[in-house]
């Protein structure tokens, strides 16, 4: 079992203004992307927290999950106001996601950091490829059936595990799946995904708090900033065509993955360098 990170670098009360401003900027970026693409924003916030705040992968994921909760709440309300949420699908997916979030949070405390880094990078690249290949339809609708319900539960489990494990909310999995597998429109998929992220984020955060993985103050600062940007993000989503939305999101994922790859390689080289 891997012991939780106890680095005081991310939790020290003596952080300067630059630290908190950086967190706020990360939140603004994450919130804008959350509203625009129907994700929690963690897929971008985690790499930014690692790169600019110097959190390790484990703490960055857990802290990002805190910020996702209020961001998803405000974003989902904006989608709901535009009648772009499938409430029934949200409830079914959330049931599986809550269980998955607990499993993911347990795995987070046990998987080595180096594995987490490369698993997260691989996830981003796979989702980016899927988004490029995907051609969403704005008028897609889903009829409930037993296979669809079972599929929703399975999607929720996968989404929850990713949420607890990577601190990404799971929206990057839910949105492509709802569009490509279940035939939902891109806006319905985004709104439904955001609504599911609320209980998923809460359950995962509670588990992470018990494991002492979360920088709660940093998460709150990022979350408050993200909330401010989430509604403009939803407005942007309504303006973008489905194809443009998919391509832009894929580009963001690739850039973030490349950035994390460079950092991961540097860390591994440093770890392998014998002390002088």
PDB file of C-alpha atoms in Angstrom:
ATOM      1  CA  UNK A   1       0.000   0.000   0.000  1.00  0.00           C
ATOM      2  CA  UNK A   2       1.288   3.436  -0.928  1.00  0.00           C
ATOM      3  CA  UNK A   3       1.177   5.934   1.910  1.00  0.00           C
ATOM      4  CA  UNK A   4      -0.718   9.183   1.232  1.00  0.00           C
ATOM      5  CA  UNK A   5       1.398  12.152   0.327  1.00  0.00           C
ATOM      6  CA  UNK A   6       2.058  14.328   3.351  1.00  0.00           C
ATOM      7  CA  UNK A   7       3.967  17.061   1.638  1.00  0.00           C
ATOM      8  CA  UNK A   8       3.374  20.388   3.305  1.00  0.00           C
ATOM      9  CA  UNK A   9       4.151  22.260   0.113  1.00  0.00           C
ATOM     10  CA  UNK A  10       0.520  22.301  -0.981  1.00  0.00           C
ATOM     11  CA  UNK A  11      -0.995  22.715   2.468  1.00  0.00           C
ATOM     12  CA  UNK A  12       1.237  25.220   4.215  1.00  0.00           C
ATOM     13  CA  UNK A  13      -0.708  28.218   5.601  1.00  0.00           C
ATOM     14  CA  UNK A  14       2.142  30.574   4.636  1.00  0.00           C
ATOM     15  CA  UNK A  15       1.476  30.852   0.958  1.00  0.00           C
ATOM     16  CA  UNK A  16       1.937  34.172  -0.773  1.00  0.00           C
ATOM     17  CA  UNK A  17      -0.451  36.087  -2.997  1.00  0.00           C
ATOM     18  CA  UNK A  18       1.083  34.539  -6.117  1.00  0.00           C
ATOM     19  CA  UNK A  19       0.065  31.073  -4.942  1.00  0.00           C
ATOM     20  CA  UNK A  20      -3.576  32.011  -4.392  1.00  0.00           C
ATOM     21  CA  UNK A  21      -3.788  34.034  -7.604  1.00  0.00           C
ATOM     22  CA  UNK A  22      -2.417  31.048  -9.504  1.00  0.00           C
ATOM     23  CA  UNK A  23      -5.086  28.836  -7.960  1.00  0.00           C
ATOM     24  CA  UNK A  24      -7.783  31.332  -8.940  1.00  0.00           C
ATOM     25  CA  UNK A  25      -6.541  31.455 -12.538  1.00  0.00           C
ATOM     26  CA  UNK A  26      -6.524  27.657 -12.673  1.00  0.00           C
ATOM     27  CA  UNK A  27     -10.102  27.707 -11.409  1.00  0.00           C
ATOM     28  CA  UNK A  28     -11.194  30.228 -14.029  1.00  0.00           C
ATOM     29  CA  UNK A  29      -9.708  28.096 -16.802  1.00  0.00           C
ATOM     30  CA  UNK A  30     -11.240  24.920 -15.405  1.00  0.00           C
ATOM     31  CA  UNK A  31     -14.642  26.537 -14.921  1.00  0.00           C
ATOM     32  CA  UNK A  32     -14.765  27.888 -18.455  1.00  0.00           C
ATOM     33  CA  UNK A  33     -13.894  24.480 -19.872  1.00  0.00           C
ATOM     34  CA  UNK A  34     -16.347  22.794 -17.524  1.00  0.00           C
ATOM     35  CA  UNK A  35     -19.262  24.826 -18.802  1.00  0.00           C
ATOM     36  CA  UNK A  36     -18.164  24.693 -22.427  1.00  0.00           C
ATOM     37  CA  UNK A  37     -17.499  20.961 -22.626  1.00  0.00           C
ATOM     38  CA  UNK A  38     -19.652  19.430 -19.882  1.00  0.00           C
ATOM     39  CA  UNK A  39     -16.733  18.155 -17.830  1.00  0.00           C
ATOM     40  CA  UNK A  40     -15.736  18.911 -14.274  1.00  0.00           C
ATOM     41  CA  UNK A  41     -12.642  20.733 -15.465  1.00  0.00           C
ATOM     42  CA  UNK A  42     -10.295  18.393 -13.638  1.00  0.00           C
ATOM     43  CA  UNK A  43      -8.830  17.063 -16.879  1.00  0.00           C
ATOM     44  CA  UNK A  44      -7.208  20.496 -17.244  1.00  0.00           C
ATOM     45  CA  UNK A  45      -7.020  21.613 -13.606  1.00  0.00           C
ATOM     46  CA  UNK A  46      -5.014  18.570 -12.507  1.00  0.00           C
ATOM     47  CA  UNK A  47      -2.148  19.184 -14.974  1.00  0.00           C
ATOM     48  CA  UNK A  48      -2.176  22.891 -14.083  1.00  0.00           C
ATOM     49  CA  UNK A  49      -2.038  22.163 -10.350  1.00  0.00           C
ATOM     50  CA  UNK A  50       0.875  19.800 -10.936  1.00  0.00           C
ATOM     51  CA  UNK A  51       2.762  22.203 -13.190  1.00  0.00           C
ATOM     52  CA  UNK A  52       2.174  25.586 -11.564  1.00  0.00           C
ATOM     53  CA  UNK A  53       1.389  24.770  -7.916  1.00  0.00           C
ATOM     54  CA  UNK A  54       3.741  21.772  -7.758  1.00  0.00           C
ATOM     55  CA  UNK A  55       1.263  19.327  -6.251  1.00  0.00           C
ATOM     56  CA  UNK A  56       1.900  15.657  -6.838  1.00  0.00           C
ATOM     57  CA  UNK A  57      -0.549  13.683  -8.994  1.00  0.00           C
ATOM     58  CA  UNK A  58      -2.385  12.237  -6.004  1.00  0.00           C
ATOM     59  CA  UNK A  59      -2.958  15.521  -4.177  1.00  0.00           C
ATOM     60  CA  UNK A  60      -3.763  17.426  -7.369  1.00  0.00           C
ATOM     61  CA  UNK A  61      -6.451  14.909  -8.288  1.00  0.00           C
ATOM     62  CA  UNK A  62      -8.041  14.967  -4.849  1.00  0.00           C
ATOM     63  CA  UNK A  63      -7.931  18.771  -4.637  1.00  0.00           C
ATOM     64  CA  UNK A  64      -9.368  19.176  -8.123  1.00  0.00           C
ATOM     65  CA  UNK A  65     -12.316  17.001  -7.154  1.00  0.00           C
ATOM     66  CA  UNK A  66     -13.239  19.504  -4.422  1.00  0.00           C
ATOM     67  CA  UNK A  67     -13.380  22.307  -6.990  1.00  0.00           C
ATOM     68  CA  UNK A  68     -15.475  20.240  -9.369  1.00  0.00           C
ATOM     69  CA  UNK A  69     -18.478  20.068  -7.015  1.00  0.00           C
ATOM     70  CA  UNK A  70     -19.581  23.749  -7.061  1.00  0.00           C
ATOM     71  CA  UNK A  71     -18.494  24.100 -10.685  1.00  0.00           C
ATOM     72  CA  UNK A  72     -20.676  21.201 -11.781  1.00  0.00           C
ATOM     73  CA  UNK A  73     -23.591  22.499  -9.705  1.00  0.00           C
ATOM     74  CA  UNK A  74     -23.634  25.930 -11.322  1.00  0.00           C
ATOM     75  CA  UNK A  75     -22.937  24.556 -14.791  1.00  0.00           C
ATOM     76  CA  UNK A  76     -25.704  21.963 -14.578  1.00  0.00           C
ATOM     77  CA  UNK A  77     -28.193  24.618 -13.454  1.00  0.00           C
ATOM     78  CA  UNK A  78     -27.294  26.658 -16.529  1.00  0.00           C
ATOM     79  CA  UNK A  79     -27.836  23.643 -18.801  1.00  0.00           C
ATOM     80  CA  UNK A  80     -31.088  22.844 -16.983  1.00  0.00           C
ATOM     81  CA  UNK A  81     -32.302  26.396 -17.588  1.00  0.00           C
ATOM     82  CA  UNK A  82     -31.783  25.727 -21.302  1.00  0.00           C
ATOM     83  CA  UNK A  83     -33.581  22.347 -21.070  1.00  0.00           C
ATOM     84  CA  UNK A  84     -30.404  20.443 -21.901  1.00  0.00           C
ATOM     85  CA  UNK A  85     -30.331  17.758 -19.167  1.00  0.00           C
ATOM     86  CA  UNK A  86     -31.780  14.241 -19.133  1.00  0.00           C
ATOM     87  CA  UNK A  87     -32.802  13.963 -15.473  1.00  0.00           C
ATOM     88  CA  UNK A  88     -33.684  10.259 -15.652  1.00  0.00           C
ATOM     89  CA  UNK A  89     -30.355   9.351 -17.227  1.00  0.00           C
ATOM     90  CA  UNK A  90     -28.561  11.512 -14.659  1.00  0.00           C
ATOM     91  CA  UNK A  91     -30.149   9.634 -11.770  1.00  0.00           C
ATOM     92  CA  UNK A  92     -29.308   6.205 -13.167  1.00  0.00           C
ATOM     93  CA  UNK A  93     -25.725   7.106 -14.060  1.00  0.00           C
ATOM     94  CA  UNK A  94     -25.226   8.783 -10.673  1.00  0.00           C
ATOM     95  CA  UNK A  95     -26.187   5.574  -8.865  1.00  0.00           C
ATOM     96  CA  UNK A  96     -23.294   3.749 -10.499  1.00  0.00           C
ATOM     97  CA  UNK A  97     -20.967   6.739 -10.271  1.00  0.00           C
ATOM     98  CA  UNK A  98     -21.306   7.070  -6.500  1.00  0.00           C
ATOM     99  CA  UNK A  99     -20.175   3.474  -6.020  1.00  0.00           C
ATOM    100  CA  UNK A 100     -17.407   3.942  -8.561  1.00  0.00           C
ATOM    101  CA  UNK A 101     -16.148   7.094  -6.818  1.00  0.00           C
ATOM    102  CA  UNK A 102     -15.588   5.159  -3.596  1.00  0.00           C
ATOM    103  CA  UNK A 103     -13.678   2.466  -5.480  1.00  0.00           C
ATOM    104  CA  UNK A 104     -11.585   5.077  -7.289  1.00  0.00           C
ATOM    105  CA  UNK A 105     -10.709   6.906  -4.080  1.00  0.00           C
ATOM    106  CA  UNK A 106      -9.570   3.628  -2.518  1.00  0.00           C
ATOM    107  CA  UNK A 107      -7.370   2.907  -5.531  1.00  0.00           C
ATOM    108  CA  UNK A 108      -5.935   6.430  -5.379  1.00  0.00           C
ATOM    109  CA  UNK A 109      -4.304   5.658  -2.035  1.00  0.00           C
ATOM    110  CA  UNK A 110      -2.809   2.405  -3.303  1.00  0.00           C
ATOM    111  CA  UNK A 111      -1.528   2.986  -6.830  1.00  0.00           C
ATOM    112  CA  UNK A 112       2.055   4.339  -7.132  1.00  0.00           C
ATOM    113  CA  UNK A 113       2.384   7.928  -8.338  1.00  0.00           C
ATOM    114  CA  UNK A 114       4.336   6.958 -11.455  1.00  0.00           C
ATOM    115  CA  UNK A 115       1.488   4.686 -12.553  1.00  0.00           C
ATOM    116  CA  UNK A 116      -1.071   7.406 -11.879  1.00  0.00           C
ATOM    117  CA  UNK A 117       0.862   9.874 -14.044  1.00  0.00           C
ATOM    118  CA  UNK A 118       1.014   7.617 -17.094  1.00  0.00           C
ATOM    119  CA  UNK A 119      -2.536   6.304 -16.672  1.00  0.00           C
ATOM    120  CA  UNK A 120      -3.817   9.881 -16.593  1.00  0.00           C
ATOM    121  CA  UNK A 121      -1.814  10.829 -19.704  1.00  0.00           C
ATOM    122  CA  UNK A 122      -3.104   7.765 -21.561  1.00  0.00           C
ATOM    123  CA  UNK A 123      -6.680   8.588 -20.572  1.00  0.00           C
ATOM    124  CA  UNK A 124      -6.377  12.126 -21.949  1.00  0.00           C
ATOM    125  CA  UNK A 125      -4.957  10.929 -25.268  1.00  0.00           C
ATOM    126  CA  UNK A 126      -7.621   8.246 -25.698  1.00  0.00           C
ATOM    127  CA  UNK A 127     -10.401  10.732 -25.019  1.00  0.00           C
ATOM    128  CA  UNK A 128      -8.813  13.238 -27.427  1.00  0.00           C
ATOM    129  CA  UNK A 129      -8.770  10.660 -30.224  1.00  0.00           C
ATOM    130  CA  UNK A 130     -12.375   9.725 -29.498  1.00  0.00           C
ATOM    131  CA  UNK A 131     -13.482  13.355 -29.598  1.00  0.00           C
ATOM    132  CA  UNK A 132     -11.845  13.902 -33.000  1.00  0.00           C
ATOM    133  CA  UNK A 133     -13.486  10.796 -34.461  1.00  0.00           C
ATOM    134  CA  UNK A 134     -16.848  11.646 -32.923  1.00  0.00           C
ATOM    135  CA  UNK A 135     -19.424  13.557 -34.993  1.00  0.00           C
ATOM    136  CA  UNK A 136     -22.094  14.658 -32.466  1.00  0.00           C
ATOM    137  CA  UNK A 137     -25.672  15.463 -33.396  1.00  0.00           C
ATOM    138  CA  UNK A 138     -27.517  18.266 -31.675  1.00  0.00           C
ATOM    139  CA  UNK A 139     -30.939  16.619 -31.917  1.00  0.00           C
ATOM    140  CA  UNK A 140     -30.017  13.147 -30.650  1.00  0.00           C
ATOM    141  CA  UNK A 141     -32.435  11.491 -28.209  1.00  0.00           C
ATOM    142  CA  UNK A 142     -32.305   8.286 -26.144  1.00  0.00           C
ATOM    143  CA  UNK A 143     -35.216   5.900 -25.499  1.00  0.00           C
ATOM    144  CA  UNK A 144     -35.028   4.034 -22.194  1.00  0.00           C
ATOM    145  CA  UNK A 145     -34.788   0.252 -22.326  1.00  0.00           C
ATOM    146  CA  UNK A 146     -33.252  -2.424 -20.119  1.00  0.00           C
ATOM    147  CA  UNK A 147     -29.947  -2.477 -22.060  1.00  0.00           C
ATOM    148  CA  UNK A 148     -29.786   1.322 -21.951  1.00  0.00           C
ATOM    149  CA  UNK A 149     -30.396   1.386 -18.188  1.00  0.00           C
ATOM    150  CA  UNK A 150     -27.723  -1.257 -17.608  1.00  0.00           C
ATOM    151  CA  UNK A 151     -25.405   0.706 -19.864  1.00  0.00           C
ATOM    152  CA  UNK A 152     -26.041   3.859 -17.851  1.00  0.00           C
ATOM    153  CA  UNK A 153     -25.159   2.056 -14.613  1.00  0.00           C
ATOM    154  CA  UNK A 154     -21.963   0.664 -16.159  1.00  0.00           C
ATOM    155  CA  UNK A 155     -21.057   4.117 -17.457  1.00  0.00           C
ATOM    156  CA  UNK A 156     -21.622   5.524 -13.980  1.00  0.00           C
ATOM    157  CA  UNK A 157     -19.295   2.953 -12.419  1.00  0.00           C
ATOM    158  CA  UNK A 158     -16.520   3.740 -14.893  1.00  0.00           C
ATOM    159  CA  UNK A 159     -17.125   7.464 -14.517  1.00  0.00           C
ATOM    160  CA  UNK A 160     -17.019   7.241 -10.718  1.00  0.00           C
ATOM    161  CA  UNK A 161     -13.820   5.204 -10.660  1.00  0.00           C
ATOM    162  CA  UNK A 162     -12.125   7.730 -12.948  1.00  0.00           C
ATOM    163  CA  UNK A 163     -13.412  10.535 -10.761  1.00  0.00           C
ATOM    164  CA  UNK A 164     -12.042   9.116  -7.538  1.00  0.00           C
ATOM    165  CA  UNK A 165      -8.812   7.912  -9.121  1.00  0.00           C
ATOM    166  CA  UNK A 166      -7.844  10.900 -11.254  1.00  0.00           C
ATOM    167  CA  UNK A 167      -9.843  13.790  -9.754  1.00  0.00           C
ATOM    168  CA  UNK A 168     -11.374  14.579 -13.141  1.00  0.00           C
ATOM    169  CA  UNK A 169     -15.055  14.261 -12.350  1.00  0.00           C
ATOM    170  CA  UNK A 170     -15.502  11.663 -15.080  1.00  0.00           C
ATOM    171  CA  UNK A 171     -17.150  13.995 -17.570  1.00  0.00           C
ATOM    172  CA  UNK A 172     -14.489  13.308 -20.187  1.00  0.00           C
ATOM    173  CA  UNK A 173     -15.725   9.734 -20.177  1.00  0.00           C
ATOM    174  CA  UNK A 174     -19.442  10.448 -19.830  1.00  0.00           C
ATOM    175  CA  UNK A 175     -19.831  13.018 -22.608  1.00  0.00           C
ATOM    176  CA  UNK A 176     -18.224  10.967 -25.423  1.00  0.00           C
ATOM    177  CA  UNK A 177     -20.002   7.816 -24.205  1.00  0.00           C
ATOM    178  CA  UNK A 178     -23.432   9.445 -24.050  1.00  0.00           C
ATOM    179  CA  UNK A 179     -23.005  10.785 -27.576  1.00  0.00           C
ATOM    180  CA  UNK A 180     -21.232   7.866 -29.258  1.00  0.00           C
ATOM    181  CA  UNK A 181     -22.825   4.893 -27.498  1.00  0.00           C
ATOM    182  CA  UNK A 182     -26.243   6.127 -26.412  1.00  0.00           C
ATOM    183  CA  UNK A 183     -26.917   8.642 -29.189  1.00  0.00           C
ATOM    184  CA  UNK A 184     -27.571  11.675 -27.000  1.00  0.00           C
ATOM    185  CA  UNK A 185     -27.096  15.171 -28.411  1.00  0.00           C
ATOM    186  CA  UNK A 186     -23.863  16.893 -27.457  1.00  0.00           C
ATOM    187  CA  UNK A 187     -25.630  19.493 -25.279  1.00  0.00           C
ATOM    188  CA  UNK A 188     -27.765  16.908 -23.464  1.00  0.00           C
ATOM    189  CA  UNK A 189     -24.625  14.845 -22.879  1.00  0.00           C
ATOM    190  CA  UNK A 190     -22.788  17.842 -21.407  1.00  0.00           C
ATOM    191  CA  UNK A 191     -25.633  18.896 -19.127  1.00  0.00           C
ATOM    192  CA  UNK A 192     -26.336  15.354 -17.948  1.00  0.00           C
ATOM    193  CA  UNK A 193     -22.654  14.748 -17.292  1.00  0.00           C
ATOM    194  CA  UNK A 194     -22.344  17.870 -15.144  1.00  0.00           C
ATOM    195  CA  UNK A 195     -25.340  16.905 -13.017  1.00  0.00           C
ATOM    196  CA  UNK A 196     -23.871  13.460 -12.346  1.00  0.00           C
ATOM    197  CA  UNK A 197     -20.566  15.022 -11.311  1.00  0.00           C
ATOM    198  CA  UNK A 198     -22.140  16.599  -8.218  1.00  0.00           C
ATOM    199  CA  UNK A 199     -22.832  13.431  -6.155  1.00  0.00           C
ATOM    200  CA  UNK A 200     -19.775  11.764  -7.657  1.00  0.00           C
ATOM    201  CA  UNK A 201     -17.534  14.613  -6.561  1.00  0.00           C
ATOM    202  CA  UNK A 202     -19.031  14.735  -3.072  1.00  0.00           C
ATOM    203  CA  UNK A 203     -18.552  11.019  -2.427  1.00  0.00           C
ATOM    204  CA  UNK A 204     -15.025  11.017  -3.832  1.00  0.00           C
ATOM    205  CA  UNK A 205     -14.052  14.094  -1.826  1.00  0.00           C
ATOM    206  CA  UNK A 206     -15.334  12.634   1.441  1.00  0.00           C
ATOM    207  CA  UNK A 207     -13.242   9.524   0.822  1.00  0.00           C
ATOM    208  CA  UNK A 208     -10.192  11.620  -0.067  1.00  0.00           C
ATOM    209  CA  UNK A 209     -10.598  13.767   3.049  1.00  0.00           C
ATOM    210  CA  UNK A 210     -10.549  10.639   5.165  1.00  0.00           C
ATOM    211  CA  UNK A 211      -7.357   9.631   3.412  1.00  0.00           C
ATOM    212  CA  UNK A 212      -5.781  13.069   4.088  1.00  0.00           C
ATOM    213  CA  UNK A 213      -5.183  13.616   0.380  1.00  0.00           C
ATOM    214  CA  UNK A 214      -6.975  16.940  -0.089  1.00  0.00           C
ATOM    215  CA  UNK A 215      -5.712  20.503   0.157  1.00  0.00           C
ATOM    216  CA  UNK A 216      -9.154  21.783   1.102  1.00  0.00           C
ATOM    217  CA  UNK A 217      -8.372  25.502   1.070  1.00  0.00           C
ATOM    218  CA  UNK A 218      -6.773  25.274  -2.351  1.00  0.00           C
ATOM    219  CA  UNK A 219      -9.751  23.287  -3.620  1.00  0.00           C
ATOM    220  CA  UNK A 220     -12.199  25.898  -2.348  1.00  0.00           C
ATOM    221  CA  UNK A 221     -10.268  28.753  -3.986  1.00  0.00           C
ATOM    222  CA  UNK A 222     -10.114  26.898  -7.296  1.00  0.00           C
ATOM    223  CA  UNK A 223     -13.792  25.988  -7.003  1.00  0.00           C
ATOM    224  CA  UNK A 224     -14.985  29.530  -6.303  1.00  0.00           C
ATOM    225  CA  UNK A 225     -13.047  30.854  -9.287  1.00  0.00           C
ATOM    226  CA  UNK A 226     -14.334  28.019 -11.460  1.00  0.00           C
ATOM    227  CA  UNK A 227     -17.937  28.822 -10.557  1.00  0.00           C
ATOM    228  CA  UNK A 228     -17.470  32.371 -11.829  1.00  0.00           C
ATOM    229  CA  UNK A 229     -16.389  31.070 -15.230  1.00  0.00           C
ATOM    230  CA  UNK A 230     -18.744  28.108 -15.628  1.00  0.00           C
ATOM    231  CA  UNK A 231     -21.820  30.049 -16.801  1.00  0.00           C
ATOM    232  CA  UNK A 232     -19.889  31.887 -19.544  1.00  0.00           C
ATOM    233  CA  UNK A 233     -18.599  28.451 -20.497  1.00  0.00           C
ATOM    234  CA  UNK A 234     -22.155  27.168 -20.941  1.00  0.00           C
ATOM    235  CA  UNK A 235     -22.950  30.206 -23.091  1.00  0.00           C
ATOM    236  CA  UNK A 236     -19.928  29.336 -25.216  1.00  0.00           C
ATOM    237  CA  UNK A 237     -21.157  25.744 -25.571  1.00  0.00           C
ATOM    238  CA  UNK A 238     -24.498  26.964 -26.897  1.00  0.00           C
ATOM    239  CA  UNK A 239     -22.709  29.058 -29.521  1.00  0.00           C
ATOM    240  CA  UNK A 240     -20.248  26.410 -30.738  1.00  0.00           C
ATOM    241  CA  UNK A 241     -21.176  23.801 -33.312  1.00  0.00           C
ATOM    242  CA  UNK A 242     -20.829  20.200 -32.081  1.00  0.00           C
ATOM    243  CA  UNK A 243     -17.894  19.555 -34.403  1.00  0.00           C
ATOM    244  CA  UNK A 244     -15.980  22.649 -33.334  1.00  0.00           C
ATOM    245  CA  UNK A 245     -16.597  21.770 -29.689  1.00  0.00           C
ATOM    246  CA  UNK A 246     -15.193  18.259 -30.136  1.00  0.00           C
ATOM    247  CA  UNK A 247     -12.084  19.409 -31.983  1.00  0.00           C
ATOM    248  CA  UNK A 248     -11.276  22.203 -29.532  1.00  0.00           C
ATOM    249  CA  UNK A 249     -11.639  19.872 -26.580  1.00  0.00           C
ATOM    250  CA  UNK A 250      -9.391  17.292 -28.231  1.00  0.00           C
ATOM    251  CA  UNK A 251      -6.718  19.940 -28.820  1.00  0.00           C
ATOM    252  CA  UNK A 252      -6.827  20.976 -25.169  1.00  0.00           C
ATOM    253  CA  UNK A 253      -6.441  17.378 -24.054  1.00  0.00           C
ATOM    254  CA  UNK A 254      -3.447  16.768 -26.297  1.00  0.00           C
ATOM    255  CA  UNK A 255      -1.709  19.937 -25.100  1.00  0.00           C
ATOM    256  CA  UNK A 256      -2.297  18.987 -21.464  1.00  0.00           C
ATOM    257  CA  UNK A 257      -1.122  15.416 -22.088  1.00  0.00           C
ATOM    258  CA  UNK A 258       2.087  16.590 -23.759  1.00  0.00           C
ATOM    259  CA  UNK A 259       2.761  18.974 -20.896  1.00  0.00           C
ATOM    260  CA  UNK A 260       2.314  16.212 -18.335  1.00  0.00           C
ATOM    261  CA  UNK A 261       4.431  13.803 -20.385  1.00  0.00           C
ATOM    262  CA  UNK A 262       7.372  16.211 -20.347  1.00  0.00           C
ATOM    263  CA  UNK A 263       7.022  16.662 -16.602  1.00  0.00           C
ATOM    264  CA  UNK A 264       6.663  12.917 -15.968  1.00  0.00           C
ATOM    265  CA  UNK A 265       9.812  12.152 -17.974  1.00  0.00           C
ATOM    266  CA  UNK A 266      11.757  14.810 -16.079  1.00  0.00           C
ATOM    267  CA  UNK A 267      10.615  13.426 -12.732  1.00  0.00           C
ATOM    268  CA  UNK A 268      11.586   9.882 -13.690  1.00  0.00           C
ATOM    269  CA  UNK A 269      15.014  11.022 -14.885  1.00  0.00           C
ATOM    270  CA  UNK A 270      15.528  12.917 -11.654  1.00  0.00           C
ATOM    271  CA  UNK A 271      14.515   9.897  -9.591  1.00  0.00           C
ATOM    272  CA  UNK A 272      16.975   7.701 -11.501  1.00  0.00           C
ATOM    273  CA  UNK A 273      19.875  10.130 -11.151  1.00  0.00           C
ATOM    274  CA  UNK A 274      22.181   8.863  -8.390  1.00  0.00           C
ATOM    275  CA  UNK A 275      22.980  11.372  -5.635  1.00  0.00           C
ATOM    276  CA  UNK A 276      26.321  13.105  -5.957  1.00  0.00           C
TER     277      UNK A 276
END
